[in-house]
Coordinates of C-alpha atoms in Angstrom, one line a residue:
M1 CA -12.3 -125.8 23.7
P2 CA -9.3 -128.1 23.3
Q3 CA -10.3 -131.7 24.0
S4 CA -6.9 -133.3 23.6
V5 CA -3.4 -132.0 22.7
W6 CA -1.8 -135.3 22.0
K7 CA -1.4 -137.2 18.8
I8 CA -2.6 -140.7 18.2
Q9 CA 0.9 -142.2 18.5
E10 CA 1.6 -140.3 21.7
I11 CA -1.5 -141.6 23.3
R12 CA -0.7 -145.2 22.2
D13 CA 2.8 -144.7 23.8
Q14 CA 1.1 -143.4 27.0
V15 CA -1.1 -146.6 27.2
A16 CA 1.9 -148.7 26.4
V17 CA 3.5 -147.4 29.7
I18 CA 0.6 -148.8 31.6
E19 CA 0.9 -152.1 29.9
G20 CA 4.6 -152.3 30.7
K21 CA 5.7 -152.1 27.1
K22 CA 7.4 -148.7 27.5
P23 CA 9.1 -147.1 30.5
P24 CA 7.8 -143.7 31.8
T25 CA 10.2 -140.9 31.5
M26 CA 9.8 -140.0 35.2
V27 CA 8.2 -141.5 38.4
L28 CA 7.7 -139.4 41.5
K29 CA 7.3 -142.1 44.1
N30 CA 6.1 -141.9 47.7
A31 CA 4.3 -138.6 47.0
R32 CA 1.9 -137.0 49.3
Y33 CA -0.5 -135.3 46.9
I34 CA -3.7 -133.3 46.9
H35 CA -6.7 -134.8 45.3
N36 CA -8.7 -131.8 44.3
V37 CA -12.1 -133.6 44.0
Y38 CA -11.9 -135.9 47.0
K39 CA -10.5 -132.9 48.9
Q40 CA -8.0 -135.1 50.6
W41 CA -4.3 -135.6 50.8
L42 CA -3.4 -139.1 49.4
Y43 CA -0.3 -141.0 49.0
G44 CA 1.0 -142.7 45.8
N45 CA 3.3 -142.7 42.8
I46 CA 3.0 -140.4 39.9
W47 CA 4.0 -141.7 36.5
I48 CA 4.9 -139.3 33.8
L49 CA 5.6 -139.8 30.1
N50 CA 7.1 -136.6 28.6
D51 CA 4.5 -133.9 29.3
R52 CA 1.6 -136.0 30.5
I53 CA 0.7 -137.7 33.8
V54 CA -0.2 -141.3 32.7
Y55 CA -1.0 -142.8 36.2
V56 CA -1.3 -141.7 39.8
G57 CA -1.9 -144.4 42.4
K58 CA -0.3 -147.1 44.6
Q59 CA 1.3 -149.1 41.7
M60 CA 4.9 -148.7 40.4
P61 CA 5.7 -149.3 36.6
E62 CA 6.8 -152.7 35.5
N63 CA 9.4 -151.1 33.2
L64 CA 11.8 -148.6 34.6
S65 CA 14.6 -149.1 32.3
E66 CA 15.1 -145.5 31.2
T67 CA 13.1 -143.8 34.0
E68 CA 14.1 -140.9 36.2
V69 CA 12.8 -142.0 39.6
I70 CA 12.5 -139.3 42.3
D71 CA 11.7 -140.3 45.9
L72 CA 9.4 -137.6 47.4
E73 CA 9.1 -139.1 50.8
G74 CA 8.1 -136.3 53.2
K75 CA 7.2 -133.9 50.4
T76 CA 3.8 -132.6 49.3
V77 CA 2.7 -132.4 45.6
V78 CA 0.1 -129.9 44.2
P79 CA -0.9 -128.9 40.7
G80 CA 0.9 -125.9 39.1
Y81 CA -0.7 -122.7 40.0
I82 CA -3.0 -120.9 37.6
E83 CA -3.1 -117.0 37.4
P84 CA -6.7 -116.5 35.8
H85 CA -6.4 -112.8 35.2
V86 CA -3.2 -111.5 33.8
H87 CA -2.4 -108.2 32.1
P88 CA 0.8 -109.5 30.5
F89 CA 2.3 -106.1 29.4
Q90 CA 2.6 -104.3 32.7
L91 CA 6.2 -103.2 31.8
Y92 CA 7.0 -106.9 31.6
H93 CA 6.0 -109.2 28.7
P94 CA 4.4 -112.7 28.7
V95 CA 7.6 -114.6 28.6
S96 CA 9.5 -112.6 31.3
F97 CA 6.5 -112.7 33.5
A98 CA 6.0 -116.5 33.0
D99 CA 9.6 -117.3 33.4
Y100 CA 9.7 -115.3 36.7
A101 CA 6.4 -116.5 37.9
A102 CA 7.2 -120.2 37.4
Q103 CA 10.0 -120.0 40.1
F104 CA 7.1 -119.3 42.5
G105 CA 5.0 -122.2 41.1
T106 CA 2.7 -120.3 38.7
T107 CA 2.9 -121.9 35.3
M108 CA -0.6 -121.3 33.6
F109 CA -1.7 -117.8 32.6
I110 CA -5.1 -116.5 31.3
S111 CA -4.2 -113.2 29.8
D112 CA -5.6 -110.0 28.2
N113 CA -5.2 -109.6 24.5
L114 CA -5.6 -105.7 24.6
H115 CA -2.0 -105.0 23.8
F116 CA -2.2 -107.4 20.6
A117 CA -5.5 -105.9 19.5
L118 CA -4.3 -102.3 19.7
Q119 CA -0.8 -102.7 18.2
L120 CA -0.7 -105.8 16.0
P121 CA -2.7 -107.1 13.0
N122 CA -4.3 -110.4 14.0
K123 CA -2.0 -112.5 11.7
K124 CA 1.1 -111.3 13.4
A125 CA -0.5 -111.6 16.9
F126 CA -1.5 -115.1 16.2
T127 CA 2.0 -116.0 15.0
L128 CA 3.3 -114.6 18.2
L129 CA 0.7 -116.6 20.3
D130 CA 1.8 -119.8 18.5
E131 CA 5.4 -119.0 19.3
L132 CA 4.5 -118.6 22.9
N133 CA 2.9 -122.1 22.9
K134 CA 6.3 -123.5 22.3
Y135 CA 7.4 -122.7 25.9
P136 CA 6.7 -125.2 28.7
F137 CA 4.1 -122.9 30.2
A138 CA 0.3 -122.8 29.5
F139 CA -0.8 -119.6 27.8
Y140 CA -4.4 -118.8 27.3
W141 CA -6.1 -115.6 26.4
W142 CA -9.2 -113.4 26.5
T143 CA -10.5 -111.2 23.7
R144 CA -11.5 -107.6 24.3
Y145 CA -14.5 -105.9 22.7
D146 CA -13.5 -102.3 23.3
A147 CA -10.3 -100.2 23.6
Q148 CA -10.8 -99.1 27.2
T149 CA -10.3 -95.5 26.1
E150 CA -11.6 -93.1 23.5
W151 CA -10.1 -93.7 20.0
E152 CA -11.1 -92.2 16.8
N153 CA -10.7 -95.5 14.9
E154 CA -11.9 -98.0 17.6
N155 CA -14.6 -99.3 15.2
Q156 CA -11.8 -100.1 12.7
I157 CA -9.8 -102.2 15.3
F158 CA -12.7 -104.1 17.0
T159 CA -14.6 -105.4 14.0
N160 CA -16.6 -108.5 13.4
T161 CA -13.8 -110.0 11.4
S162 CA -11.2 -109.3 14.1
I163 CA -13.4 -110.5 17.0
F164 CA -14.4 -113.7 15.3
E165 CA -10.8 -114.6 14.4
W166 CA -10.0 -114.4 18.1
I167 CA -12.9 -116.4 19.4
E168 CA -12.2 -119.1 16.8
R169 CA -8.9 -119.9 18.6
D170 CA -8.9 -122.8 21.1
D171 CA -6.5 -120.9 23.4
V172 CA -8.9 -118.0 23.8
L173 CA -11.1 -119.0 26.8
L174 CA -13.2 -115.9 27.3
G175 CA -14.5 -112.6 26.2
G176 CA -14.1 -109.3 28.1
E177 CA -13.2 -108.1 30.4
L178 CA -16.2 -105.8 30.0
T179 CA -14.9 -102.4 30.8
G180 CA -17.3 -101.1 28.2
W181 CA -20.4 -102.6 29.9
P182 CA -22.2 -99.2 30.0
R183 CA -22.5 -99.4 26.2
L184 CA -24.4 -102.7 26.6
L185 CA -26.9 -101.1 29.0
R186 CA -27.3 -98.2 26.5
G187 CA -28.4 -100.7 23.8
D188 CA -25.1 -101.6 22.0
D189 CA -26.3 -104.6 20.0
Q190 CA -22.9 -105.0 18.3
M191 CA -21.2 -105.8 21.6
L192 CA -24.0 -108.0 22.7
Y193 CA -23.8 -109.9 19.4
W194 CA -20.0 -110.6 20.1
I195 CA -20.9 -111.8 23.6
Q196 CA -23.5 -114.1 22.3
S197 CA -21.2 -115.4 19.6
S198 CA -18.4 -116.0 22.1
K199 CA -20.7 -117.9 24.4
K200 CA -21.9 -120.1 21.4
K201 CA -18.2 -121.0 21.0
G202 CA -18.0 -122.1 24.6
K203 CA -16.2 -119.0 25.9
K204 CA -16.9 -117.4 29.4
I205 CA -17.6 -113.7 29.6
E206 CA -15.8 -111.8 32.4
G207 CA -17.2 -108.6 33.9
H208 CA -15.7 -105.5 35.2
F209 CA -18.2 -104.2 37.6
P210 CA -16.5 -102.3 40.4
G211 CA -19.2 -100.9 42.9
A212 CA -22.0 -102.2 40.7
S213 CA -25.6 -102.2 42.2
E214 CA -27.6 -105.4 42.4
K215 CA -29.7 -104.1 39.5
T216 CA -26.6 -103.7 37.4
L217 CA -25.3 -107.1 38.3
V218 CA -28.6 -108.7 37.4
R219 CA -28.9 -106.9 34.1
M220 CA -25.2 -107.8 33.2
K221 CA -25.8 -111.5 34.1
L222 CA -28.9 -111.5 31.6
L223 CA -26.6 -109.9 29.0
G224 CA -24.2 -112.7 29.4
A225 CA -21.5 -112.1 32.1
D226 CA -20.4 -115.3 33.8
G227 CA -17.8 -113.9 36.3
D228 CA -16.4 -110.8 37.9
H229 CA -13.2 -110.0 39.7
E230 CA -14.1 -106.5 41.0
A231 CA -15.7 -107.2 44.4
M232 CA -14.2 -105.0 47.1
T233 CA -16.3 -106.0 50.1
V234 CA -17.6 -109.3 51.3
E235 CA -21.1 -108.0 50.7
E236 CA -20.2 -107.5 47.0
V237 CA -18.9 -111.1 46.9
E238 CA -22.2 -112.3 48.4
S239 CA -24.2 -110.4 45.8
R240 CA -22.2 -111.8 43.0
I241 CA -22.6 -115.3 44.2
L242 CA -26.3 -114.8 44.9
H243 CA -26.8 -114.1 41.2
G244 CA -24.7 -116.9 39.9
Y245 CA -21.4 -115.3 39.1
A246 CA -18.0 -116.9 39.5
V247 CA -16.0 -114.7 41.8
T248 CA -12.3 -113.9 41.5
L249 CA -10.8 -112.4 44.6
R250 CA -8.2 -109.8 44.0
Y251 CA -4.8 -109.1 45.6
S252 CA -3.1 -106.4 43.5
S253 CA -0.8 -103.4 43.9
I254 CA -3.7 -101.1 43.8
R255 CA -6.5 -103.4 45.2
P256 CA -5.0 -105.6 47.9
D257 CA -8.5 -106.8 48.9
L258 CA -8.0 -110.5 49.4
P259 CA -7.2 -110.7 53.1
N260 CA -10.2 -108.6 54.1
L261 CA -12.5 -110.5 51.7
L262 CA -11.4 -113.9 53.1
K263 CA -11.8 -112.7 56.6
G264 CA -15.4 -111.6 55.9
I265 CA -16.2 -114.9 54.1
L266 CA -14.9 -117.0 57.0
E267 CA -16.6 -114.7 59.6
K268 CA -19.9 -115.2 57.8
K269 CA -19.3 -118.9 57.4
L270 CA -20.1 -118.7 53.7
N271 CA -19.7 -122.1 52.2
I272 CA -18.6 -120.8 48.7
F273 CA -14.9 -121.7 48.4
D274 CA -15.7 -124.1 45.4
H275 CA -16.8 -121.0 43.5
L276 CA -13.9 -118.7 44.2
M277 CA -10.6 -118.0 42.4
M278 CA -7.8 -115.6 43.1
T279 CA -5.7 -113.2 41.0
T280 CA -3.0 -110.6 41.3
D281 CA -4.8 -108.7 38.4
G282 CA -1.8 -107.6 36.3
S283 CA 0.1 -106.0 39.1
T284 CA 3.3 -104.2 38.4
P285 CA 6.7 -105.9 38.7
I286 CA 7.8 -104.7 42.1
F287 CA 4.6 -106.2 43.7
H288 CA 5.7 -109.7 42.6
R289 CA 8.9 -109.6 44.7
E290 CA 7.1 -111.9 47.1
G291 CA 5.6 -114.2 44.5
V292 CA 2.5 -114.6 42.3
M293 CA -0.2 -117.2 43.1
D294 CA 1.8 -118.7 45.9
M295 CA 1.5 -115.3 47.6
C296 CA -2.4 -115.5 47.3
I297 CA -2.4 -119.0 48.7
Q298 CA -0.3 -118.0 51.6
I299 CA -2.6 -115.1 52.4
A300 CA -5.5 -117.7 52.3
L301 CA -3.7 -120.1 54.7
D302 CA -2.8 -117.2 57.0
A303 CA -6.5 -116.1 57.0
G304 CA -7.5 -119.6 58.2
V305 CA -8.8 -121.0 54.9
D306 CA -8.7 -124.9 54.8
P307 CA -5.5 -125.7 52.8
I308 CA -7.5 -127.8 50.2
D309 CA -9.7 -124.8 49.5
A310 CA -6.7 -122.5 49.4
Y311 CA -5.0 -124.6 46.7
N312 CA -8.2 -125.3 44.8
M313 CA -8.8 -121.5 44.4
A314 CA -5.5 -121.3 42.5
T315 CA -5.7 -124.6 40.6
Y316 CA -8.7 -126.8 40.3
N317 CA -11.4 -124.2 40.6
V318 CA -9.9 -122.2 37.7
A319 CA -9.4 -125.2 35.5
R320 CA -13.0 -126.5 36.2
Y321 CA -14.5 -123.1 35.5
Y322 CA -12.9 -122.8 32.1
N323 CA -13.7 -126.4 31.1
L324 CA -9.9 -127.3 31.2
S325 CA -9.8 -129.7 34.3
H326 CA -9.0 -132.6 31.9
L327 CA -5.7 -130.9 31.1
H328 CA -4.8 -128.7 34.2
G329 CA -5.4 -128.1 37.9
M330 CA -5.3 -131.7 39.1
V331 CA -2.7 -134.3 40.2
A332 CA -4.5 -137.0 38.2
T333 CA -4.2 -139.3 35.3
G334 CA -4.4 -137.7 31.9
R335 CA -3.4 -134.1 33.0
F336 CA -0.3 -132.2 31.9
A337 CA 2.7 -133.1 34.2
T338 CA 2.7 -129.7 35.7
L339 CA 3.4 -130.0 39.5
N340 CA 4.8 -128.1 42.4
I341 CA 6.7 -129.9 45.1
L342 CA 6.3 -128.4 48.5
T343 CA 7.9 -128.9 51.9
D344 CA 4.3 -129.1 53.2
E345 CA 0.9 -127.6 52.4
F346 CA 1.5 -124.6 54.7
H347 CA 4.4 -123.3 52.5
P348 CA 3.0 -122.8 49.0
T349 CA 6.3 -121.4 47.4
P350 CA 7.6 -124.7 45.9
E351 CA 11.0 -126.2 46.2
S352 CA 10.8 -127.7 42.7
V353 CA 8.6 -126.9 39.7
L354 CA 7.7 -129.2 36.9
S355 CA 5.8 -127.7 34.0
K356 CA 4.6 -130.0 31.1
G357 CA 7.2 -132.5 32.1
V358 CA 10.1 -129.9 32.1
W359 CA 11.9 -129.0 35.3
L360 CA 11.9 -125.3 35.7
K361 CA 13.1 -125.3 39.3
K362 CA 14.7 -128.1 41.2
E363 CA 15.6 -128.3 44.9
G364 CA 15.4 -124.5 45.2
K365 CA 17.3 -123.7 42.1
K366 CA 16.3 -122.4 38.6
V367 CA 17.3 -125.1 36.1
Q368 CA 16.0 -123.7 32.7
A369 CA 17.2 -120.6 30.8
F370 CA 14.9 -119.9 27.8
L371 CA 15.8 -118.0 24.7
D372 CA 13.5 -115.0 24.6
I373 CA 11.3 -114.1 21.7
H374 CA 12.8 -111.6 19.2
W375 CA 10.2 -109.1 20.3
N376 CA 11.3 -106.5 17.7
Q377 CA 10.2 -108.8 14.9
Y378 CA 6.6 -108.1 16.3
Y379 CA 6.9 -104.7 18.0
K380 CA 9.2 -102.2 16.2
P381 CA 11.2 -100.0 18.6
L382 CA 9.6 -96.6 19.1
E383 CA 11.0 -94.2 16.5
I384 CA 10.0 -90.5 17.3
D385 CA 10.8 -88.2 14.4
F386 CA 9.5 -85.0 15.8
D387 CA 10.5 -82.4 18.4
L388 CA 8.5 -80.5 21.0
T389 CA 7.8 -76.8 20.3
D390 CA 6.7 -73.9 22.4
E391 CA 3.2 -74.4 21.0
D392 CA 2.9 -77.9 22.5
F393 CA 3.0 -76.3 26.0
Q394 CA 0.0 -74.0 25.6
I395 CA -3.0 -74.5 27.7
S396 CA -6.2 -72.5 27.0
T397 CA -8.7 -74.0 29.4
P398 CA -9.0 -73.7 33.2
V399 CA -10.5 -77.2 33.4
G400 CA -7.9 -79.6 35.0
I401 CA -7.7 -83.2 36.1
E402 CA -7.3 -84.0 39.8
L403 CA -5.8 -87.4 40.8
V404 CA -7.9 -88.5 43.7
N405 CA -5.9 -91.8 44.2
D406 CA -3.8 -94.1 42.0
V407 CA -6.5 -94.3 39.3
I408 CA -9.6 -92.2 40.1
T409 CA -9.7 -88.6 38.7
K410 CA -12.1 -85.7 39.0
P411 CA -12.3 -82.3 37.3
Y412 CA -11.1 -79.2 39.0
F413 CA -10.7 -75.5 38.0
V414 CA -7.1 -74.1 37.7
N415 CA -6.7 -70.8 39.7
F416 CA -3.3 -69.6 38.5
P417 CA -2.1 -68.1 35.2
L418 CA -1.9 -70.8 32.5
H419 CA 0.8 -69.3 30.3
K420 CA 3.9 -70.0 32.4
N421 CA 7.1 -71.9 31.7
E422 CA 7.1 -73.2 35.3
L423 CA 4.3 -74.0 37.5
P424 CA 4.2 -73.0 41.2
A425 CA 6.6 -74.9 43.4
D426 CA 4.4 -74.9 46.4
S427 CA 1.6 -76.7 44.8
D428 CA 0.9 -80.3 43.6
E429 CA -0.1 -79.1 40.1
S430 CA 1.7 -80.3 37.0
L431 CA 1.4 -79.8 33.3
L432 CA 0.0 -82.9 31.6
I433 CA 0.3 -83.6 27.9
L434 CA -0.9 -86.6 26.0
M435 CA 0.8 -86.7 22.6
D436 CA 0.3 -89.0 19.6
R437 CA 3.3 -91.2 19.2
N438 CA 3.6 -90.1 15.6
G439 CA 3.3 -86.5 16.6
K440 CA 0.0 -85.8 14.9
W441 CA -2.1 -84.5 17.8
R442 CA -1.9 -83.5 21.4
I443 CA -4.2 -82.6 24.3
N444 CA -3.0 -80.5 27.3
A445 CA -4.3 -80.1 30.8
I446 CA -3.2 -79.3 34.4
L447 CA -2.9 -82.4 36.5
K448 CA -3.4 -82.0 40.2
G449 CA -2.3 -84.5 42.9
F450 CA 0.4 -86.4 40.9
A451 CA 3.4 -84.9 42.7
Q452 CA 4.7 -81.6 44.0
D453 CA 8.3 -81.7 42.9
V454 CA 8.4 -83.5 39.6
K455 CA 10.1 -81.2 37.1
G456 CA 10.1 -83.2 34.0
F457 CA 8.7 -86.7 33.3
A458 CA 8.1 -88.5 30.1
S459 CA 6.5 -91.9 29.5
S460 CA 5.9 -93.9 26.3
Y461 CA 4.1 -96.4 28.6
S462 CA 0.4 -95.7 28.4
N463 CA -2.9 -97.3 27.7
S464 CA -3.0 -96.3 24.1
G465 CA 0.7 -96.5 23.4
D466 CA 0.9 -92.7 23.0
I467 CA 3.3 -90.4 25.0
I468 CA 2.6 -88.9 28.4
L469 CA 4.4 -85.8 29.6
I470 CA 4.1 -84.5 33.2
G471 CA 6.0 -81.8 35.1
K472 CA 6.5 -78.3 36.3
N473 CA 9.3 -77.1 34.2
K474 CA 9.1 -76.8 30.4
E475 CA 12.9 -77.3 29.8
D476 CA 13.0 -80.4 32.1
I477 CA 10.0 -81.9 30.2
I478 CA 11.7 -81.3 26.9
R479 CA 14.9 -83.0 28.2
A480 CA 12.8 -85.9 29.6
F481 CA 11.2 -86.3 26.2
N482 CA 14.5 -86.1 24.3
E483 CA 16.0 -88.9 26.5
M484 CA 13.0 -91.1 25.9
K485 CA 13.3 -90.4 22.2
K486 CA 16.9 -91.4 22.4
M487 CA 16.1 -94.6 24.1
K488 CA 13.5 -95.4 21.6
G489 CA 10.9 -95.7 24.3
G490 CA 10.8 -95.7 28.1
I491 CA 10.1 -93.7 31.2
V492 CA 12.4 -90.8 32.2
L493 CA 12.6 -88.4 35.2
V494 CA 14.5 -85.2 34.9
E495 CA 15.3 -82.5 37.4
N496 CA 17.3 -79.3 36.7
N497 CA 18.3 -80.8 33.3
E498 CA 19.7 -83.9 34.9
V499 CA 18.3 -87.4 34.2
I500 CA 17.5 -88.8 37.7
V501 CA 16.2 -92.2 36.6
S502 CA 15.3 -93.9 33.4
L503 CA 13.6 -97.1 32.5
P504 CA 14.1 -98.4 28.9
L505 CA 11.1 -100.0 27.1
A506 CA 12.5 -101.3 23.9
G507 CA 9.4 -103.3 23.2
A508 CA 7.5 -100.6 21.0
G509 CA 8.0 -98.2 24.1
N510 CA 5.7 -100.3 26.1
F511 CA 7.6 -103.1 27.7
F512 CA 11.0 -104.0 29.0
I513 CA 13.0 -106.5 27.0
G514 CA 15.0 -108.4 29.6
Q515 CA 14.7 -110.3 32.9
M516 CA 11.9 -109.6 35.4
E517 CA 14.5 -109.4 38.3
E518 CA 16.3 -106.5 36.5
L519 CA 13.0 -104.8 35.6
I520 CA 11.9 -105.0 39.3
E521 CA 15.0 -103.1 40.4
K522 CA 14.6 -100.4 37.7
E523 CA 11.0 -99.9 38.6
A524 CA 11.8 -99.7 42.3
A525 CA 14.3 -97.0 41.5
L526 CA 11.8 -95.1 39.6
K527 CA 9.0 -95.3 42.1
A528 CA 11.5 -94.4 45.0
A529 CA 12.5 -91.2 43.0
L530 CA 8.8 -90.3 42.4
R531 CA 8.0 -90.8 46.1
E532 CA 10.9 -88.4 47.1
R533 CA 9.3 -85.8 44.8
G534 CA 5.8 -86.1 46.3
Y535 CA 4.0 -89.0 44.6
S536 CA 1.9 -90.2 47.5
H537 CA -0.3 -92.9 45.9
S538 CA 0.4 -96.6 45.7
D539 CA 1.5 -97.3 42.1
A540 CA 2.7 -94.7 39.6
I541 CA 2.7 -97.2 36.8
Y542 CA -1.0 -97.8 37.2
T543 CA -1.6 -94.1 37.3
L544 CA 0.1 -93.7 33.9
F545 CA -1.9 -96.6 32.4
F546 CA -5.3 -95.4 33.8
L547 CA -5.0 -91.7 33.0
E548 CA -6.7 -92.7 29.6
S549 CA -9.0 -95.4 30.8
T550 CA -12.7 -94.4 30.3
H551 CA -14.1 -97.3 32.3
L552 CA -13.2 -95.4 35.5
P553 CA -14.7 -92.0 36.8
Y554 CA -14.7 -89.1 36.3
I555 CA -12.7 -87.3 33.8
R556 CA -9.9 -88.8 31.5
I557 CA -7.3 -87.6 29.1
T558 CA -7.7 -89.6 25.8
P559 CA -6.7 -89.5 22.2
K560 CA -10.0 -87.7 21.4
G561 CA -9.4 -85.1 24.2
I562 CA -10.4 -84.6 27.7
F563 CA -13.4 -86.9 28.3
D564 CA -16.2 -86.8 30.8
V565 CA -16.8 -90.4 31.7
M566 CA -20.3 -89.9 33.2
K567 CA -21.6 -87.7 30.4
K568 CA -19.8 -89.8 27.7
E569 CA -18.7 -86.7 25.9
V570 CA -15.5 -84.9 24.9
M571 CA -15.1 -81.8 27.0
I572 CA -12.0 -80.5 25.2
P573 CA -10.9 -82.0 22.0
S574 CA -7.4 -82.9 21.1
V575 CA -5.7 -80.5 18.6
M576 CA -3.7 -81.3 15.5
R577 CA 0.0 -80.4 15.6

């Protein structure tokens, strides 16, 4: 864990400010601020030198010769918000998400490394992480131990060498999330060794245990899990707390559980707020129109949670849990100068945002514009050098996949002729093809419950980075594929040979290179078009992502083929092209 980020001379300069030998760069005077440990609102002056708070208290500096002094009379100051569970490639990328989230006060992110692990060699990934650290945000990471789907070469990606290179990094705070936990229960000592090694390095282990029984929670606790973010009922929160888990309450585009969980906690008078955190869990862009962690804090306030507890769940509790409260999550001496200035504690969306001593928002206006990373230096644009053929549309098995909700699937049996160029218009069945992005293999099935009137749909956005094709009409599917190919990656909806909507994903076909605000509008147009054609679930982007995800029941389409999650076996193998 990082103990200090400041050099000796920087620390000497910070002490010199206290001694009156140097002026601070900034003073926020007459501030009403939260003290996260006392759990009180205090009044005082906040001295800042560059990116660090050097004093918080009643005194004013002796030397103000070159100091920006800002009077915060009548304002309220809280630490910058922390999002403790980010999937940073949900159409957006880490910089576009952070830049957007900062305008709502969220400036620290603990994020999934799955995208890096699957698509970049470690050396290149670490160069990218180091480049991200140059921004005035706080980026931290977790390291995966499995691919979350069935890959032929998974053991070549998740190796001892790769995992240990990740856990050696100071900015990697945890291992997990443990989507592959059933392997642990079946005796996978390799994964257990990685967990033990991570814990020896001071890392936390995050579970992924939706609907887990008490017996499973106990076994996973013994195997090393420290926290979990999958509680869907207050009883599941209680069970996790009972067995010593840190609990992160979720408010996401497919699991907006937070209001009901807080209601249950308050009704039961559970005195557990010091052990709770909150997350939006990698929600898709449009969900964030109303904010990020400020949105969660507002929900807590509206539910009747004490304001100190509400703010602590999005600041101090997270920093303390990850052993980073000496740097983050407090308005106190020695921490990063990362602060949100509010009208009052009942309005958590800040008027002004300071992150590591840099103003990102001031009096309601964005004041920083950052140069984006040259993403194509790390992720090459998707170059597709093959065409679809008649053979690619052949289905030889009556076993299909039924979409029960956004992400849960079950098997079903097809009851119409399989060899047709267009599926029945009066049904919600579509052709589903998962195809290798390099054109080496494919697997076909009938997908029930996606939509009734989607003719042709192509997406390079997926769990594995491979290509998903959905639709009722062969020619429209081919047109959608060709449009996606022309864009070098993206999502395309076609009807009667006309492109209805397209969303370009120039980042290796997986993420949008551009501003979050623009992405939100493009995603909104895509989702509206899908709804008009019968998509009745909450989040089509999550549906695309989880079609391959073998940590959810009951049947998945994967690079290996159609996979039975419960039996842990391939039902229908993928075929070579």
